[in-house]
Short mmCIF file of C-alpha atoms in Angstrom, two decimals:
data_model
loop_
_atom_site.label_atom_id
_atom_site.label_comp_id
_atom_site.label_asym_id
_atom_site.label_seq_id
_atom_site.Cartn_x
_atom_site.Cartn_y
_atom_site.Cartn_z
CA UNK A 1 83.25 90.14 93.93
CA UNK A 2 82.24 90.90 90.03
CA UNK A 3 84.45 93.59 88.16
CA UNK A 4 83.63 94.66 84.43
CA UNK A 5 85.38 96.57 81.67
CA UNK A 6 84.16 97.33 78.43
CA UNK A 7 86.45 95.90 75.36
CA UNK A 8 87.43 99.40 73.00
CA UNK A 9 90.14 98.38 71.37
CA UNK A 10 90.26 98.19 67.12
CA UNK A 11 92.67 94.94 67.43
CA UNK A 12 91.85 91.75 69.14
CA UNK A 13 93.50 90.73 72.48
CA UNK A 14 93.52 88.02 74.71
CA UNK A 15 91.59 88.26 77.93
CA UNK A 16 95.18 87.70 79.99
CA UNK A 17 97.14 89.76 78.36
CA UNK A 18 94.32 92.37 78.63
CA UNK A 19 93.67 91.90 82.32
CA UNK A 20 97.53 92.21 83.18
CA UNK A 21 97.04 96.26 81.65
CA UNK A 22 94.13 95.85 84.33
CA UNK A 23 96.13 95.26 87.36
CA UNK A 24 95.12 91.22 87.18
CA UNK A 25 97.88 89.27 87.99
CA UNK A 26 99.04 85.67 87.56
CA UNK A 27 97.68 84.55 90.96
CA UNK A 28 94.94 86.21 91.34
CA UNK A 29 93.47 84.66 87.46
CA UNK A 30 94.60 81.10 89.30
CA UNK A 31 92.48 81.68 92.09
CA UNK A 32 89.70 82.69 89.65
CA UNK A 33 90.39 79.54 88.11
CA UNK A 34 90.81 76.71 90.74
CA UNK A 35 88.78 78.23 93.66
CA UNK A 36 85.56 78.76 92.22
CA UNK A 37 85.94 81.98 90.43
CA UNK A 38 84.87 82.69 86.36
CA UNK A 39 85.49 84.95 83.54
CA UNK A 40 82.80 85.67 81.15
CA UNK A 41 82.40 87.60 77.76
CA UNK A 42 79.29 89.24 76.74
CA UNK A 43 77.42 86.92 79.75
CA UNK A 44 79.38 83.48 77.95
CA UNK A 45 82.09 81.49 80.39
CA UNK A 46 85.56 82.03 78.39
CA UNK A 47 88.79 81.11 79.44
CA UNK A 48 92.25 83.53 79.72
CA UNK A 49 92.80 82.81 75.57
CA UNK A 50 89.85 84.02 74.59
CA UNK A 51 89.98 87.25 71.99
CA UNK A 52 88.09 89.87 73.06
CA UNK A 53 86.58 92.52 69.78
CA UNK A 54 85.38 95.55 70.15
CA UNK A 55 82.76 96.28 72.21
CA UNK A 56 83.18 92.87 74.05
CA UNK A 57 81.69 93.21 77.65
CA UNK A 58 84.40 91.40 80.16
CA UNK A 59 83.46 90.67 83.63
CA UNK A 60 85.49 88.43 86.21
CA UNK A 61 83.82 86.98 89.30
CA UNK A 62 87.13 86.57 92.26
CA UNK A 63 86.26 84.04 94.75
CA UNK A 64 85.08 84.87 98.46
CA UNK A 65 88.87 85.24 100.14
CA UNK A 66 87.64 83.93 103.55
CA UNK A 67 89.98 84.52 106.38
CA UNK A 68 93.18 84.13 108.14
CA UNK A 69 91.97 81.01 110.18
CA UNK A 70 95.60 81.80 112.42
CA UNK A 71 95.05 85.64 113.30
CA UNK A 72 92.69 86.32 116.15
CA UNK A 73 89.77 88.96 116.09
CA UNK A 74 89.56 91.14 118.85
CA UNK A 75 86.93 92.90 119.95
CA UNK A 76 88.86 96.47 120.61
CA UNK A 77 86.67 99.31 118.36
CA UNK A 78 88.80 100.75 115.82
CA UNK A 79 88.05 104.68 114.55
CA UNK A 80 86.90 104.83 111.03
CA UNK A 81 88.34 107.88 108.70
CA UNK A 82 87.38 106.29 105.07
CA UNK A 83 85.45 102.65 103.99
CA UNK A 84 84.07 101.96 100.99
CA UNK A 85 83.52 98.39 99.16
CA UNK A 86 87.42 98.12 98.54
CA UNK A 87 89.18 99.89 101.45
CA UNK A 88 88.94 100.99 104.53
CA UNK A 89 91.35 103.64 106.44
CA UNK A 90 92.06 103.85 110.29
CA UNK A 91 93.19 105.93 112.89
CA UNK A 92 95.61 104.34 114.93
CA UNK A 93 96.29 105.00 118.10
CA UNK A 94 100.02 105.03 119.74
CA UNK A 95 101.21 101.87 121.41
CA UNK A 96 99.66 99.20 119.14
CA UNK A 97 101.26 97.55 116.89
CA UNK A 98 100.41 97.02 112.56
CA UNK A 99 100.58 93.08 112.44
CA UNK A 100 100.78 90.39 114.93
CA UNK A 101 104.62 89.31 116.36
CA UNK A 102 106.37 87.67 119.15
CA UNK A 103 105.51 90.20 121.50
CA UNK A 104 102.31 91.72 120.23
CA UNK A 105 99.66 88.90 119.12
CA UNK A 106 96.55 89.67 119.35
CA UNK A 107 95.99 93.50 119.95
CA UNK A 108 97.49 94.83 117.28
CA UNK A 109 95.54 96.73 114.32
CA UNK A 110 95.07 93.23 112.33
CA UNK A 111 93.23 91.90 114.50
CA UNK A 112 91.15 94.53 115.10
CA UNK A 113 89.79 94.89 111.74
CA UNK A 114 89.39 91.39 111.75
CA UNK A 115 86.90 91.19 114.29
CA UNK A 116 85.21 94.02 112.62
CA UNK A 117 85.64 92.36 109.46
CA UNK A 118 83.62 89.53 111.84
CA UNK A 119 81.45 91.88 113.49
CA UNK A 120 80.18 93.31 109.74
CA UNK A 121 79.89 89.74 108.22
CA UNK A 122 82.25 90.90 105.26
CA UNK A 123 82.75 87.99 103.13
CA UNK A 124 86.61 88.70 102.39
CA UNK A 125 87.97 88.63 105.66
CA UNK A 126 91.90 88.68 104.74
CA UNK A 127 93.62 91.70 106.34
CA UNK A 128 95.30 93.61 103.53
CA UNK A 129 97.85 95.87 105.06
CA UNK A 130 98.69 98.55 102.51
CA UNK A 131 100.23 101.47 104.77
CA UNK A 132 101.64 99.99 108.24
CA UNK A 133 102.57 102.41 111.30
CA UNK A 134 105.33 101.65 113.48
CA UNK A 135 103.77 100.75 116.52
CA UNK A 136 104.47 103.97 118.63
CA UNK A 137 103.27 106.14 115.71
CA UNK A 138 99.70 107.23 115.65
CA UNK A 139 97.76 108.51 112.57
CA UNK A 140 96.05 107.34 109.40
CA UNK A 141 96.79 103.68 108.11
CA UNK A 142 95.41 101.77 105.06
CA UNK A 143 93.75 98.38 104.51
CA UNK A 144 92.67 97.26 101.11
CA UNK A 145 89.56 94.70 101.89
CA UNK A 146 90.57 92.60 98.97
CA UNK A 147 93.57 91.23 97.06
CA UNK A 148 93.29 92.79 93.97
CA UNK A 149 92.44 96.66 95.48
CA UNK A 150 95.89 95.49 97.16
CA UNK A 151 97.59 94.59 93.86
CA UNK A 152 96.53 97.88 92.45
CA UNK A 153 97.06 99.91 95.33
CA UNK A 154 100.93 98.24 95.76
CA UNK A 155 101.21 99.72 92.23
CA UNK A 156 100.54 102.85 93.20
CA UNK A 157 102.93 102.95 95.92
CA UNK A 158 105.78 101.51 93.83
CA UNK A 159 104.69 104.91 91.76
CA UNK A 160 104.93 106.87 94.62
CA UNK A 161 101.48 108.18 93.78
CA UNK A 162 100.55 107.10 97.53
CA UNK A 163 100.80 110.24 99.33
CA UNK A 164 101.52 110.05 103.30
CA UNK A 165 102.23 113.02 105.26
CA UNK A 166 103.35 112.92 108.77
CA UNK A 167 103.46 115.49 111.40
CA UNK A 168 106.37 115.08 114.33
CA UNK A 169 107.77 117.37 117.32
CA UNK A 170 111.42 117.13 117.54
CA UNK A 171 114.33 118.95 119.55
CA UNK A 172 117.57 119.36 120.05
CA UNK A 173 119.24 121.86 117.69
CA UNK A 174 116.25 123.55 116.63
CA UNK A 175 117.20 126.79 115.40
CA UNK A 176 119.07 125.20 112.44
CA UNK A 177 115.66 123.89 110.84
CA UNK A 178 114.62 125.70 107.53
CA UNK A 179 111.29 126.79 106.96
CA UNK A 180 111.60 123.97 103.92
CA UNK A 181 114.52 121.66 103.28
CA UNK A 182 115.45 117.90 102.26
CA UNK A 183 117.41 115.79 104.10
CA UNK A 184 118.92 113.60 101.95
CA UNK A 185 121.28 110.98 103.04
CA UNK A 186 121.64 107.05 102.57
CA UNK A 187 120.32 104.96 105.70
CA UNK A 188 121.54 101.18 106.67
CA UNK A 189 121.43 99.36 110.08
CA UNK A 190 123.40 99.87 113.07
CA UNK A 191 125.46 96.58 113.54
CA UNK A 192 125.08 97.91 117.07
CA UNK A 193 121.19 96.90 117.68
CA UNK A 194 119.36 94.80 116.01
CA UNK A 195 116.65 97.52 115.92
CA UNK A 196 118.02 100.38 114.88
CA UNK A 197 119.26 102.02 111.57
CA UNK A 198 121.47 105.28 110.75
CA UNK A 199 122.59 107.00 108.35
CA UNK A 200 125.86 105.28 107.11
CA UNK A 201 127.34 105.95 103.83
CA UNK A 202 126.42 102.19 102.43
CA UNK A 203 122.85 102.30 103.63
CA UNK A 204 120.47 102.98 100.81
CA UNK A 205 119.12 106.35 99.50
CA UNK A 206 116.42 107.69 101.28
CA UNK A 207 115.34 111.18 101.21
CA UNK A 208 112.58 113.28 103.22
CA UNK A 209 111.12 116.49 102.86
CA UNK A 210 109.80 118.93 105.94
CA UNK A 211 108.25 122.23 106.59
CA UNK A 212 108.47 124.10 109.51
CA UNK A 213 105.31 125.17 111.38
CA UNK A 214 106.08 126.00 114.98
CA UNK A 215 109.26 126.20 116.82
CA UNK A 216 109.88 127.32 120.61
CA UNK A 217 112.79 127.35 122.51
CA UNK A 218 113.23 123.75 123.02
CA UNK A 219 111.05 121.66 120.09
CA UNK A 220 109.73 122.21 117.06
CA UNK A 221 106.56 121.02 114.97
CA UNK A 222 107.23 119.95 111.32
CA UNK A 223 105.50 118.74 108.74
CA UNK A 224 107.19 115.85 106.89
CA UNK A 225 106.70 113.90 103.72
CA UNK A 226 108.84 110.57 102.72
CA UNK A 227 109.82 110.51 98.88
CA UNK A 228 111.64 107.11 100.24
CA UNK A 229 110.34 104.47 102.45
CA UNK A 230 112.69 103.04 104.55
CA UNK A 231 113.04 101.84 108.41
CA UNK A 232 112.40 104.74 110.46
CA UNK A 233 113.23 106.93 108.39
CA UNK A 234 112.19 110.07 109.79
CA UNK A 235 113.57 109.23 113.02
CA UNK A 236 116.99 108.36 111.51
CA UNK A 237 116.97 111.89 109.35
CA UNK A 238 116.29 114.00 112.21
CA UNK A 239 118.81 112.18 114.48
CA UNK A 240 121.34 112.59 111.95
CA UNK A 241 120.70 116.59 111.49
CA UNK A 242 120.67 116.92 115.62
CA UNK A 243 116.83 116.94 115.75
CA UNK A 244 116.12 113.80 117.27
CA UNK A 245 111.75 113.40 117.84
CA UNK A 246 110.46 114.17 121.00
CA UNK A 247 110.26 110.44 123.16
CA UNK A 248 112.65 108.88 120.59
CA UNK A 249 114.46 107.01 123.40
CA UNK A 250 116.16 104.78 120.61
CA UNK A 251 117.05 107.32 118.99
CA UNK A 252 117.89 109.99 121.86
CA UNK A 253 115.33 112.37 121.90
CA UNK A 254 114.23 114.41 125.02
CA UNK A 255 111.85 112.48 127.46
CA UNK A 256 111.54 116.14 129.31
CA UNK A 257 108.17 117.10 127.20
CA UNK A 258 105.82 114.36 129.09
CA UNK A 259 105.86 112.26 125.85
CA UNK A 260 107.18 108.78 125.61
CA UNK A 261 106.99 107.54 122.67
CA UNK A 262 108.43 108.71 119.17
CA UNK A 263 106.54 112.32 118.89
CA UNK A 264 105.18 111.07 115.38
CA UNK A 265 101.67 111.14 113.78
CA UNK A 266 100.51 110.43 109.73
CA UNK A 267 98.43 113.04 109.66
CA UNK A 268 97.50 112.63 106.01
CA UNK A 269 97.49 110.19 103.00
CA UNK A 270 95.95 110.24 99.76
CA UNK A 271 95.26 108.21 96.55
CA UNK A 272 93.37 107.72 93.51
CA UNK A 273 91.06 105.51 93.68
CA UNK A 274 91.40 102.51 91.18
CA UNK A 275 87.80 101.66 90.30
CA UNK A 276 86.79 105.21 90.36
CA UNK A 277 89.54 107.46 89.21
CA UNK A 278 88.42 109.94 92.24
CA UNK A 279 91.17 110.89 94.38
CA UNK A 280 91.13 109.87 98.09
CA UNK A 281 91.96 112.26 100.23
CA UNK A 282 92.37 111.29 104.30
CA UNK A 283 92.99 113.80 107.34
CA UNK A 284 93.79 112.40 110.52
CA UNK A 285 93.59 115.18 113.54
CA UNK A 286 96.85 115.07 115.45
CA UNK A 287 97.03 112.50 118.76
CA UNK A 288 96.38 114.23 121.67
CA UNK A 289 99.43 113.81 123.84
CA UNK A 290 101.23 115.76 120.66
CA UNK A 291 98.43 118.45 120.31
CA UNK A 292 98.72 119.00 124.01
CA UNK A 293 102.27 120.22 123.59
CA UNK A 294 101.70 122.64 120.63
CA UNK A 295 99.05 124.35 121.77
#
């Protein structure tokens, strides 16, 4: 893959230093180097020390990134809500997993982009996981198709300029939920499970924002947005504030609404685009065992 920039500086820099501004790390100008990749000035091969002048014409050729020889395709369809050159963004249903594990190795989203990585003949075939849903949680999830849209998109989150917003039913104490509020409180594990976390006065910060959109009796529907990213977060924060999500058995919410899994969908994520400056913008329409309780 061939990616160009146009040199406008006054003073002279060198091509590494100048391609580290660009996102470009370390690794990646090693793998340009030993596996078959180039750099080039105004159509000349030049190596990393070279001093580009104004008006210099850069380009970088990354090598072919193959594929994970160890991850299995499979041949489940995935749902398509974005794809261009450098990413590509999923819906993904509940009950399958982001990555391969112990229990989950072959049907989890990996390997289904994989084997339609395989099934399109891409040439980078690497699965790039840039947004990963736990596996009961349904909604929009990320891939970059390369490693450096990865790099640059990782930057982005670190930046929080990654936008996700999620969309959950909970219940319990329902009529204390404010039409807008924070909860802001520090989460760590449980020493009691080796799955679960709560909010415990040495976990670290974490902080989400929600809106309320619906309430009945018995649940309400919120939209949610994480300013933090940890562990289940959002399933810790409404446990802790007596609004557990409807099907959270781990974290005791109500199995009486015919849902049985964590009532949680990303209904939303956006970003701007690094090679184009336009800004991504992704909707996901809400999983149907959730829309079927709202109405």
């Amino acid at each position: 893959m061939e990616f160009q920039w146009l040199f406008s500086k006054e003073q002279p820099q060198q091509i590494k230093s100048f391609l580290k501004e660009q996102g470009v790390s370390k690794g990646l100008l090693a793998k340009i180097k030993f596996q078959g990749g180039q750099i080039t000035v105004n159509n000349q091969v030049e190596n990393v020390l070279y001093k580009l002048a104004t008006g210099d014409q850069l380009k970088i050729m990354i090598p072919d990134e193959g594929q994970h020889e160890t991850m299995r395709p499979s041949d489940s369809p995935i749902t398509i809500l974005f794809e261009d050159e450098h990413f590509l963004v999923v819906n993904k249903p509940t009950g399958v997993a982001s990555i391969p594990s112990q229990y989950h190795t072959s049907e989890t989203m990996a390997n289904m982009v994989k084997g339609y990585y395989q099934r399109m003949n891409y040439k980078d075939q690497v699965i790039h996981i840039v947004t990963r849903l736990d596996r009961d949680t349904s909604g929009a999830m990320l891939f970059a198709k390369h490693g450096f849209a990865h790099a640059l998109l990782d930057q982005q989150l670190r930046q929080k300029q990654v936008v996700k917003i999620y969309h959950a039913l909970v219940g319990g104490m329902v009529d204390s939920l404010l039409d807008h509020a924070e909860i802001i409180a520090p989460i760590g594990r449980d020493m009691s499970s080796l799955l679960k976390r709560m909010v415990i006065e040495t976990g670290k910060h974490a902080e989400t924002e929600y809106w309320l959109e619906k309430k009945k009796n018995d649940w309400a529907f919120v939209k949610i947005r994480l300013h933090t990213g940890r562990t289940h977060q959002i399933r810790v924060h409404f446990e802790s504030i007596g609004c557990s999500l409807l099907g959270d058995e781990l974290y005791n919410g109500s199995m009486e609404q015919g849902i049985m899994r964590q009532a949680l969908h990303c209904s939303y994520l956006s970003f701007v685009h690094p090679f184009t400056g336009e800004k991504i913008s992704i909707d996901s329409a809400l999983a149907e065992d959730m829309q079927a309780i709202i109405g």
